[in-house]
PDB file of C-alpha atoms and ligand atoms in Angstrom:
ATOM      1  CA  MET A   1       0.000   0.000   0.000  1.00  0.00           C
ATOM      2  CA  ILE A   2       1.130   3.524  -0.749  1.00  0.00           C
ATOM      3  CA  ILE A   3       1.311   5.912   2.184  1.00  0.00           C
ATOM      4  CA  ASP A   4       1.821   9.661   2.185  1.00  0.00           C
ATOM      5  CA  TYR A   5       3.858   9.739   5.372  1.00  0.00           C
ATOM      6  CA  GLN A   6       3.664  13.532   5.607  1.00  0.00           C
ATOM      7  CA  SER A   7      -0.023  13.239   6.344  1.00  0.00           C
ATOM      8  CA  ALA A   8       0.113  10.026   8.422  1.00  0.00           C
ATOM      9  CA  ALA A   9       0.644   9.188  12.083  1.00  0.00           C
ATOM     10  CA  LEU A  10       1.335   5.944  13.889  1.00  0.00           C
ATOM     11  CA  ILE A  11      -0.475   5.855  17.243  1.00  0.00           C
ATOM     12  CA  ILE A  12       0.960   3.332  19.704  1.00  0.00           C
ATOM     13  CA  VAL A  13      -1.661   2.787  22.381  1.00  0.00           C
ATOM     14  CA  ASP A  14      -0.778   2.017  26.019  1.00  0.00           C
ATOM     15  CA  VAL A  15       2.127  -0.428  25.623  1.00  0.00           C
ATOM     16  CA  GLN A  16       2.807  -0.260  29.368  1.00  0.00           C
ATOM     17  CA  ASN A  17       4.057  -2.754  31.921  1.00  0.00           C
ATOM     18  CA  ASP A  18       0.718  -3.084  33.716  1.00  0.00           C
ATOM     19  CA  PHE A  19      -0.880  -4.351  30.506  1.00  0.00           C
ATOM     20  CA  CYS A  20       1.868  -6.923  29.894  1.00  0.00           C
ATOM     21  CA  PRO A  21       2.691 -10.397  31.240  1.00  0.00           C
ATOM     22  CA  ALA A  22       6.036 -10.839  33.047  1.00  0.00           C
ATOM     23  CA  TYR A  23       9.106 -10.411  30.856  1.00  0.00           C
ATOM     24  CA  THR A  24      12.850  -9.956  30.971  1.00  0.00           C
ATOM     25  CA  SER A  25      14.579  -7.270  28.951  1.00  0.00           C
ATOM     26  CA  GLY A  26      18.208  -6.198  29.078  1.00  0.00           C
ATOM     27  CA  GLY A  27      18.756  -8.514  32.060  1.00  0.00           C
ATOM     28  CA  LYS A  28      15.975  -6.849  34.017  1.00  0.00           C
ATOM     29  CA  SER A  29      12.847  -8.800  35.011  1.00  0.00           C
ATOM     30  CA  ARG A  30       9.442  -7.221  35.203  1.00  0.00           C
ATOM     31  CA  PRO A  31       6.574  -8.900  37.048  1.00  0.00           C
ATOM     32  CA  THR A  32       3.190  -9.539  35.476  1.00  0.00           C
ATOM     33  CA  GLY A  33       1.241  -6.315  35.192  1.00  0.00           C
ATOM     34  CA  SER A  34      -1.897  -5.816  37.247  1.00  0.00           C
ATOM     35  CA  LEU A  35      -4.079  -5.774  34.120  1.00  0.00           C
ATOM     36  CA  ALA A  36      -1.939  -8.004  31.902  1.00  0.00           C
ATOM     37  CA  VAL A  37      -3.250  -8.813  28.469  1.00  0.00           C
ATOM     38  CA  ALA A  38      -2.189 -12.160  26.939  1.00  0.00           C
ATOM     39  CA  GLY A  39       0.784 -11.595  24.633  1.00  0.00           C
ATOM     40  CA  GLY A  40       0.867  -7.870  25.438  1.00  0.00           C
ATOM     41  CA  GLY A  41       4.626  -7.515  25.021  1.00  0.00           C
ATOM     42  CA  ASP A  42       4.514  -9.162  21.580  1.00  0.00           C
ATOM     43  CA  VAL A  43       3.376  -5.902  20.013  1.00  0.00           C
ATOM     44  CA  CYS A  44       6.745  -4.216  20.656  1.00  0.00           C
ATOM     45  CA  VAL A  45       8.710  -5.810  17.813  1.00  0.00           C
ATOM     46  CA  PRO A  46       6.242  -5.092  15.003  1.00  0.00           C
ATOM     47  CA  LEU A  47       5.434  -1.613  16.344  1.00  0.00           C
ATOM     48  CA  ASN A  48       9.126  -0.695  16.611  1.00  0.00           C
ATOM     49  CA  ALA A  49       9.615  -1.720  12.985  1.00  0.00           C
ATOM     50  CA  VAL A  50       6.691   0.408  11.809  1.00  0.00           C
ATOM     51  CA  ALA A  51       7.798   3.326  13.992  1.00  0.00           C
ATOM     52  CA  GLU A  52      11.296   3.186  12.448  1.00  0.00           C
ATOM     53  CA  GLN A  53       9.782   3.378   9.000  1.00  0.00           C
ATOM     54  CA  PHE A  54       7.618   6.336  10.031  1.00  0.00           C
ATOM     55  CA  VAL A  55      10.638   8.169  11.404  1.00  0.00           C
ATOM     56  CA  GLU A  56      12.726   7.461   8.282  1.00  0.00           C
ATOM     57  CA  ARG A  57       9.977   8.784   6.040  1.00  0.00           C
ATOM     58  CA  ASN A  58       9.043  11.757   8.202  1.00  0.00           C
ATOM     59  CA  GLY A  59       5.680  10.526   9.482  1.00  0.00           C
ATOM     60  CA  LYS A  60       4.689  11.276  13.073  1.00  0.00           C
ATOM     61  CA  VAL A  61       4.881   8.657  15.812  1.00  0.00           C
ATOM     62  CA  ILE A  62       2.637   9.143  18.833  1.00  0.00           C
ATOM     63  CA  ALA A  63       2.483   6.972  21.943  1.00  0.00           C
ATOM     64  CA  THR A  64      -0.231   7.087  24.577  1.00  0.00           C
ATOM     65  CA  GLN A  65       0.141   6.275  28.240  1.00  0.00           C
ATOM     66  CA  ASP A  66      -2.689   5.399  30.613  1.00  0.00           C
ATOM     67  CA  TRP A  67      -1.804   7.668  33.554  1.00  0.00           C
ATOM     68  CA  HIS A  68      -4.101   7.397  36.552  1.00  0.00           C
ATOM     69  CA  PRO A  69      -3.993   9.095  39.951  1.00  0.00           C
ATOM     70  CA  LYS A  70      -3.804   6.720  42.948  1.00  0.00           C
ATOM     71  CA  ARG A  71      -7.496   6.569  43.737  1.00  0.00           C
ATOM     72  CA  HIS A  72      -8.975   6.591  40.255  1.00  0.00           C
ATOM     73  CA  ALA A  73     -12.713   6.066  39.767  1.00  0.00           C
ATOM     74  CA  SER A  74     -12.096   3.145  37.394  1.00  0.00           C
ATOM     75  CA  PHE A  75     -10.419   1.120  40.168  1.00  0.00           C
ATOM     76  CA  ALA A  76     -12.615  -1.448  41.931  1.00  0.00           C
ATOM     77  CA  SER A  77     -10.611  -0.678  45.094  1.00  0.00           C
ATOM     78  CA  VAL A  78     -12.223   2.768  45.484  1.00  0.00           C
ATOM     79  CA  HIS A  79     -15.805   1.459  45.364  1.00  0.00           C
ATOM     80  CA  PRO A  80     -16.725  -0.295  48.599  1.00  0.00           C
ATOM     81  CA  GLY A  81     -18.389  -3.659  47.997  1.00  0.00           C
ATOM     82  CA  LYS A  82     -17.444  -3.769  44.322  1.00  0.00           C
ATOM     83  CA  LYS A  83     -14.994  -6.073  42.610  1.00  0.00           C
ATOM     84  CA  VAL A  84     -13.018  -6.121  39.375  1.00  0.00           C
ATOM     85  CA  GLY A  85     -15.360  -6.621  36.426  1.00  0.00           C
ATOM     86  CA  ASP A  86     -18.365  -5.055  38.169  1.00  0.00           C
ATOM     87  CA  PHE A  87     -19.980  -1.951  36.728  1.00  0.00           C
ATOM     88  CA  VAL A  88     -20.707   1.422  38.370  1.00  0.00           C
ATOM     89  CA  GLU A  89     -22.364   4.629  37.245  1.00  0.00           C
ATOM     90  CA  LEU A  90     -20.045   7.652  37.281  1.00  0.00           C
ATOM     91  CA  ASP A  91     -21.176  11.274  36.929  1.00  0.00           C
ATOM     92  CA  ALA A  92     -20.158  11.562  33.290  1.00  0.00           C
ATOM     93  CA  VAL A  93     -20.362   7.921  32.233  1.00  0.00           C
ATOM     94  CA  GLN A  94     -22.899   5.154  32.527  1.00  0.00           C
ATOM     95  CA  SER A  95     -21.633   1.621  33.036  1.00  0.00           C
ATOM     96  CA  GLN A  96     -18.000   2.134  33.935  1.00  0.00           C
ATOM     97  CA  ILE A  97     -16.374  -1.268  34.221  1.00  0.00           C
ATOM     98  CA  LEU A  98     -14.101  -1.603  37.248  1.00  0.00           C
ATOM     99  CA  TRP A  99     -10.436  -2.557  36.884  1.00  0.00           C
ATOM    100  CA  PRO A 100      -7.636  -3.558  39.219  1.00  0.00           C
ATOM    101  CA  ASP A 101      -5.426  -0.607  40.241  1.00  0.00           C
ATOM    102  CA  HIS A 102      -3.190  -0.009  37.198  1.00  0.00           C
ATOM    103  CA  CYS A 103      -0.951   2.534  35.478  1.00  0.00           C
ATOM    104  CA  ILE A 104      -0.607   4.770  38.513  1.00  0.00           C
ATOM    105  CA  GLN A 105       1.266   7.953  37.650  1.00  0.00           C
ATOM    106  CA  GLY A 106       5.020   7.476  38.052  1.00  0.00           C
ATOM    107  CA  SER A 107       4.802   3.765  38.959  1.00  0.00           C
ATOM    108  CA  GLU A 108       6.752   0.940  37.301  1.00  0.00           C
ATOM    109  CA  GLY A 109       3.483  -0.407  35.960  1.00  0.00           C
ATOM    110  CA  ALA A 110       2.797   2.851  34.161  1.00  0.00           C
ATOM    111  CA  ARG A 111       6.153   2.826  32.370  1.00  0.00           C
ATOM    112  CA  PHE A 112       6.332   1.779  28.752  1.00  0.00           C
ATOM    113  CA  HIS A 113       7.383  -1.827  28.101  1.00  0.00           C
ATOM    114  CA  ASP A 114      11.202  -1.870  28.082  1.00  0.00           C
ATOM    115  CA  ASP A 115      11.249  -3.351  24.571  1.00  0.00           C
ATOM    116  CA  LEU A 116       9.199  -0.534  23.073  1.00  0.00           C
ATOM    117  CA  ASN A 117      11.504   1.951  21.362  1.00  0.00           C
ATOM    118  CA  ILE A 118       9.911   5.059  22.817  1.00  0.00           C
ATOM    119  CA  ASP A 119      12.779   7.217  21.497  1.00  0.00           C
ATOM    120  CA  LEU A 120      11.020   7.072  18.135  1.00  0.00           C
ATOM    121  CA  ALA A 121       7.962   8.934  19.462  1.00  0.00           C
ATOM    122  CA  ASN A 122       7.389  12.569  18.511  1.00  0.00           C
ATOM    123  CA  LEU A 123       4.656  12.947  21.107  1.00  0.00           C
ATOM    124  CA  ILE A 124       3.471  11.164  24.233  1.00  0.00           C
ATOM    125  CA  ILE A 125      -0.142  11.684  25.226  1.00  0.00           C
ATOM    126  CA  ARG A 126      -1.042  10.882  28.832  1.00  0.00           C
ATOM    127  CA  LYS A 127      -4.684  10.215  29.577  1.00  0.00           C
ATOM    128  CA  GLY A 128      -6.906   9.112  32.444  1.00  0.00           C
ATOM    129  CA  SER A 129      -5.607  11.701  34.900  1.00  0.00           C
ATOM    130  CA  ASN A 130      -9.021  12.991  35.941  1.00  0.00           C
ATOM    131  CA  PRO A 131      -9.765  11.077  39.186  1.00  0.00           C
ATOM    132  CA  LEU A 132     -13.488  10.952  38.388  1.00  0.00           C
ATOM    133  CA  LEU A 133     -13.417  10.004  34.726  1.00  0.00           C
ATOM    134  CA  ASP A 134     -11.842   7.201  32.704  1.00  0.00           C
ATOM    135  CA  SER A 135     -10.204   7.775  29.345  1.00  0.00           C
ATOM    136  CA  TYR A 136      -9.849   4.895  26.922  1.00  0.00           C
ATOM    137  CA  SER A 137      -9.525   6.820  23.675  1.00  0.00           C
ATOM    138  CA  ALA A 138      -6.361   8.684  22.694  1.00  0.00           C
ATOM    139  CA  PHE A 139      -8.645  11.512  21.495  1.00  0.00           C
ATOM    140  CA  PHE A 140     -11.315  12.053  24.185  1.00  0.00           C
ATOM    141  CA  GLU A 141     -11.997  11.065  27.753  1.00  0.00           C
ATOM    142  CA  ASN A 142     -14.970   8.767  28.286  1.00  0.00           C
ATOM    143  CA  ASP A 143     -17.428  11.670  28.460  1.00  0.00           C
ATOM    144  CA  ARG A 144     -16.558  11.753  24.717  1.00  0.00           C
ATOM    145  CA  GLN A 145     -16.061  15.544  24.914  1.00  0.00           C
ATOM    146  CA  THR A 146     -12.963  16.349  26.959  1.00  0.00           C
ATOM    147  CA  THR A 147     -10.076  16.401  24.512  1.00  0.00           C
ATOM    148  CA  THR A 148      -6.629  14.968  25.152  1.00  0.00           C
ATOM    149  CA  GLY A 149      -5.201  17.451  22.637  1.00  0.00           C
ATOM    150  CA  LEU A 150      -4.391  14.753  20.084  1.00  0.00           C
ATOM    151  CA  ASP A 151      -6.887  15.931  17.474  1.00  0.00           C
ATOM    152  CA  GLY A 152      -5.425  19.458  17.645  1.00  0.00           C
ATOM    153  CA  TYR A 153      -1.892  18.104  17.271  1.00  0.00           C
ATOM    154  CA  LEU A 154      -2.781  16.011  14.234  1.00  0.00           C
ATOM    155  CA  LYS A 155      -4.682  18.889  12.622  1.00  0.00           C
ATOM    156  CA  ALA A 156      -1.733  21.231  13.234  1.00  0.00           C
ATOM    157  CA  PHE A 157       0.357  18.932  11.030  1.00  0.00           C
ATOM    158  CA  SER A 158      -2.437  18.330   8.484  1.00  0.00           C
ATOM    159  CA  ILE A 159      -2.434  14.650   9.321  1.00  0.00           C
ATOM    160  CA  SER A 160      -5.430  12.842   7.866  1.00  0.00           C
ATOM    161  CA  THR A 161      -4.501   9.154   8.210  1.00  0.00           C
ATOM    162  CA  VAL A 162      -3.804   7.217  11.405  1.00  0.00           C
ATOM    163  CA  PHE A 163      -2.403   3.733  11.937  1.00  0.00           C
ATOM    164  CA  LEU A 164      -3.155   2.074  15.270  1.00  0.00           C
ATOM    165  CA  GLY A 165      -1.552  -0.649  17.328  1.00  0.00           C
ATOM    166  CA  GLY A 166      -1.073  -1.510  20.996  1.00  0.00           C
ATOM    167  CA  LEU A 167      -3.179  -2.440  24.012  1.00  0.00           C
ATOM    168  CA  ALA A 168      -5.888  -3.296  24.653  1.00  0.00           C
ATOM    169  CA  THR A 169      -7.736  -4.174  21.440  1.00  0.00           C
ATOM    170  CA  ASP A 170     -11.183  -4.121  23.069  1.00  0.00           C
ATOM    171  CA  TYR A 171     -10.720  -0.950  25.143  1.00  0.00           C
ATOM    172  CA  CYS A 172      -8.184   1.737  24.359  1.00  0.00           C
ATOM    173  CA  VAL A 173      -7.448   0.670  20.780  1.00  0.00           C
ATOM    174  CA  PHE A 174     -11.144   0.260  20.022  1.00  0.00           C
ATOM    175  CA  TYR A 175     -12.201   3.625  21.492  1.00  0.00           C
ATOM    176  CA  THR A 176      -9.303   5.344  19.734  1.00  0.00           C
ATOM    177  CA  ALA A 177     -10.282   3.811  16.394  1.00  0.00           C
ATOM    178  CA  MET A 178     -13.939   4.756  16.790  1.00  0.00           C
ATOM    179  CA  ASP A 179     -13.071   8.362  17.683  1.00  0.00           C
ATOM    180  CA  ALA A 180     -10.601   8.569  14.788  1.00  0.00           C
ATOM    181  CA  LEU A 181     -13.350   7.445  12.413  1.00  0.00           C
ATOM    182  CA  ARG A 182     -15.849   9.853  13.976  1.00  0.00           C
ATOM    183  CA  LEU A 183     -13.304  12.660  13.434  1.00  0.00           C
ATOM    184  CA  ARG A 184     -12.982  11.531   9.810  1.00  0.00           C
ATOM    185  CA  TYR A 185      -9.418  10.269   9.894  1.00  0.00           C
ATOM    186  CA  THR A 186      -8.639   7.500   7.457  1.00  0.00           C
ATOM    187  CA  THR A 187      -8.007   4.760  10.013  1.00  0.00           C
ATOM    188  CA  TYR A 188      -6.064   1.504   9.889  1.00  0.00           C
ATOM    189  CA  VAL A 189      -5.613  -1.075  12.646  1.00  0.00           C
ATOM    190  CA  PHE A 190      -2.605  -3.434  12.688  1.00  0.00           C
ATOM    191  CA  THR A 191      -4.275  -6.713  13.601  1.00  0.00           C
ATOM    192  CA  ASP A 192      -0.898  -8.368  14.328  1.00  0.00           C
ATOM    193  CA  ALA A 193       0.168  -5.562  16.688  1.00  0.00           C
ATOM    194  CA  VAL A 194      -2.817  -5.419  19.054  1.00  0.00           C
ATOM    195  CA  ARG A 195      -3.755  -7.687  21.964  1.00  0.00           C
ATOM    196  CA  GLY A 196      -7.004  -7.667  23.944  1.00  0.00           C
ATOM    197  CA  VAL A 197      -8.399  -8.172  27.434  1.00  0.00           C
ATOM    198  CA  ASP A 198     -11.348 -10.120  25.991  1.00  0.00           C
ATOM    199  CA  TYR A 199     -13.529  -9.257  28.950  1.00  0.00           C
ATOM    200  CA  PRO A 200     -16.468  -9.690  28.681  1.00  0.00           C
ATOM    201  CA  LYS A 201     -15.599 -12.838  26.735  1.00  0.00           C
ATOM    202  CA  GLY A 202     -15.947 -12.378  23.000  1.00  0.00           C
ATOM    203  CA  SER A 203     -15.317  -8.641  23.113  1.00  0.00           C
ATOM    204  CA  VAL A 204     -12.146  -8.789  21.000  1.00  0.00           C
ATOM    205  CA  GLU A 205     -13.949 -10.444  18.114  1.00  0.00           C
ATOM    206  CA  GLN A 206     -16.858  -8.047  18.527  1.00  0.00           C
ATOM    207  CA  VAL A 207     -14.732  -4.891  18.417  1.00  0.00           C
ATOM    208  CA  LEU A 208     -12.649  -6.115  15.479  1.00  0.00           C
ATOM    209  CA  SER A 209     -15.788  -6.443  13.396  1.00  0.00           C
ATOM    210  CA  ALA A 210     -17.256  -3.186  14.776  1.00  0.00           C
ATOM    211  CA  MET A 211     -14.124  -1.268  13.769  1.00  0.00           C
ATOM    212  CA  GLU A 212     -14.158  -2.824  10.318  1.00  0.00           C
ATOM    213  CA  VAL A 213     -17.867  -2.212   9.751  1.00  0.00           C
ATOM    214  CA  THR A 214     -17.434   1.425  10.812  1.00  0.00           C
ATOM    215  CA  GLY A 215     -14.712   1.883   8.221  1.00  0.00           C
ATOM    216  CA  ALA A 216     -11.314   1.019   9.681  1.00  0.00           C
ATOM    217  CA  GLY A 217      -8.914  -0.815   7.394  1.00  0.00           C
ATOM    218  CA  MET A 218      -7.725  -4.029   8.997  1.00  0.00           C
ATOM    219  CA  ILE A 219      -4.131  -4.610   7.932  1.00  0.00           C
ATOM    220  CA  THR A 220      -0.937  -6.180   9.241  1.00  0.00           C
ATOM    221  CA  THR A 221       2.391  -4.475   9.853  1.00  0.00           C
ATOM    222  CA  SER A 222       3.897  -6.501   6.983  1.00  0.00           C
ATOM    223  CA  ASP A 223       1.487  -4.774   4.589  1.00  0.00           C
ATOM    224  CA  ILE A 224       3.363  -1.566   5.389  1.00  0.00           C
ATOM    225  CA  LEU A 225       6.860  -2.897   5.885  1.00  0.00           C
ATOM    226  CA  GLN A 226       7.008  -4.443   2.429  1.00  0.00           C
ATOM    227  CA  ASN A 227       7.101  -1.060   0.774  1.00  0.00           C
TER     228      ASN A 227
HETATM  229  C1  LIG B 301      -7.153   0.112  29.238  1.00  0.00           C
HETATM  230  C2  LIG B 301      -8.572  -0.808  30.768  1.00  0.00           C
HETATM  231  C3  LIG B 301      -8.331   0.212  31.648  1.00  0.00           C
HETATM  232  C4  LIG B 301      -6.492   0.013  27.904  1.00  0.00           C
HETATM  233  C5  LIG B 301      -6.891   1.148  30.103  1.00  0.00           C
HETATM  234  O1  LIG B 301      -5.386   0.560  27.722  1.00  0.00           O
HETATM  235  O2  LIG B 301      -7.079  -0.634  27.011  1.00  0.00           O
HETATM  236  N1  LIG B 301      -7.992  -0.857  29.569  1.00  0.00           N
HETATM  237  N2  LIG B 301      -7.486   1.185  31.303  1.00  0.00           N
HETATM  238 ZN1  LIG B 302      -6.873   2.629  32.737  1.00  0.00          ZN
END
């Protein structure tokens, strides 16, 4: 496929230790993340390769980081009597699913996976910092109105096409893709460079077809790396 890199961005979503199973990198061991997604760390190699190509050809590389305060409203631990996987109503959002504590600002779990080449990123967007509101999408918090600034950044560079990979397929990647489509970006998802929570069961399959039906191109990193 032919890409105009000047008008394209790679968005690497939430490739952070808390979303990854235990791994060793550069002689250093990391424990399993609190919200580990099966095969989470496997996205680093293909995403690094695509990011290198974007940098060589002057496309933008953006990474997002889930970045929660200690007592975030999406944590089951702050809702007495609730457990992980339960739902609560928040002021701005109906049916917030509850997660284990994860990606706490400045913690090891919030750091990018050691194998992700973050030096290739032009921009890092941190999201989920409002204690009362979750933020899955790289574009908007879950009220679907509060911007992260990403849309303004992309527009400032006249970027009209986005390529997505990272974690988790059925949450942050999915919400990012749907917002990108809503904002009329030409949107591609690297199916080999995403991994999902799959909770509730079947949600990965469901979001993959929802993204495709809504207009996202489902491609693999090799489709890009060949040319
Ligand atoms: C995510 C659940 C909670 C994600 C973030 O990155 O997909 N999932 N916070
Ligand atoms: Zn989160």
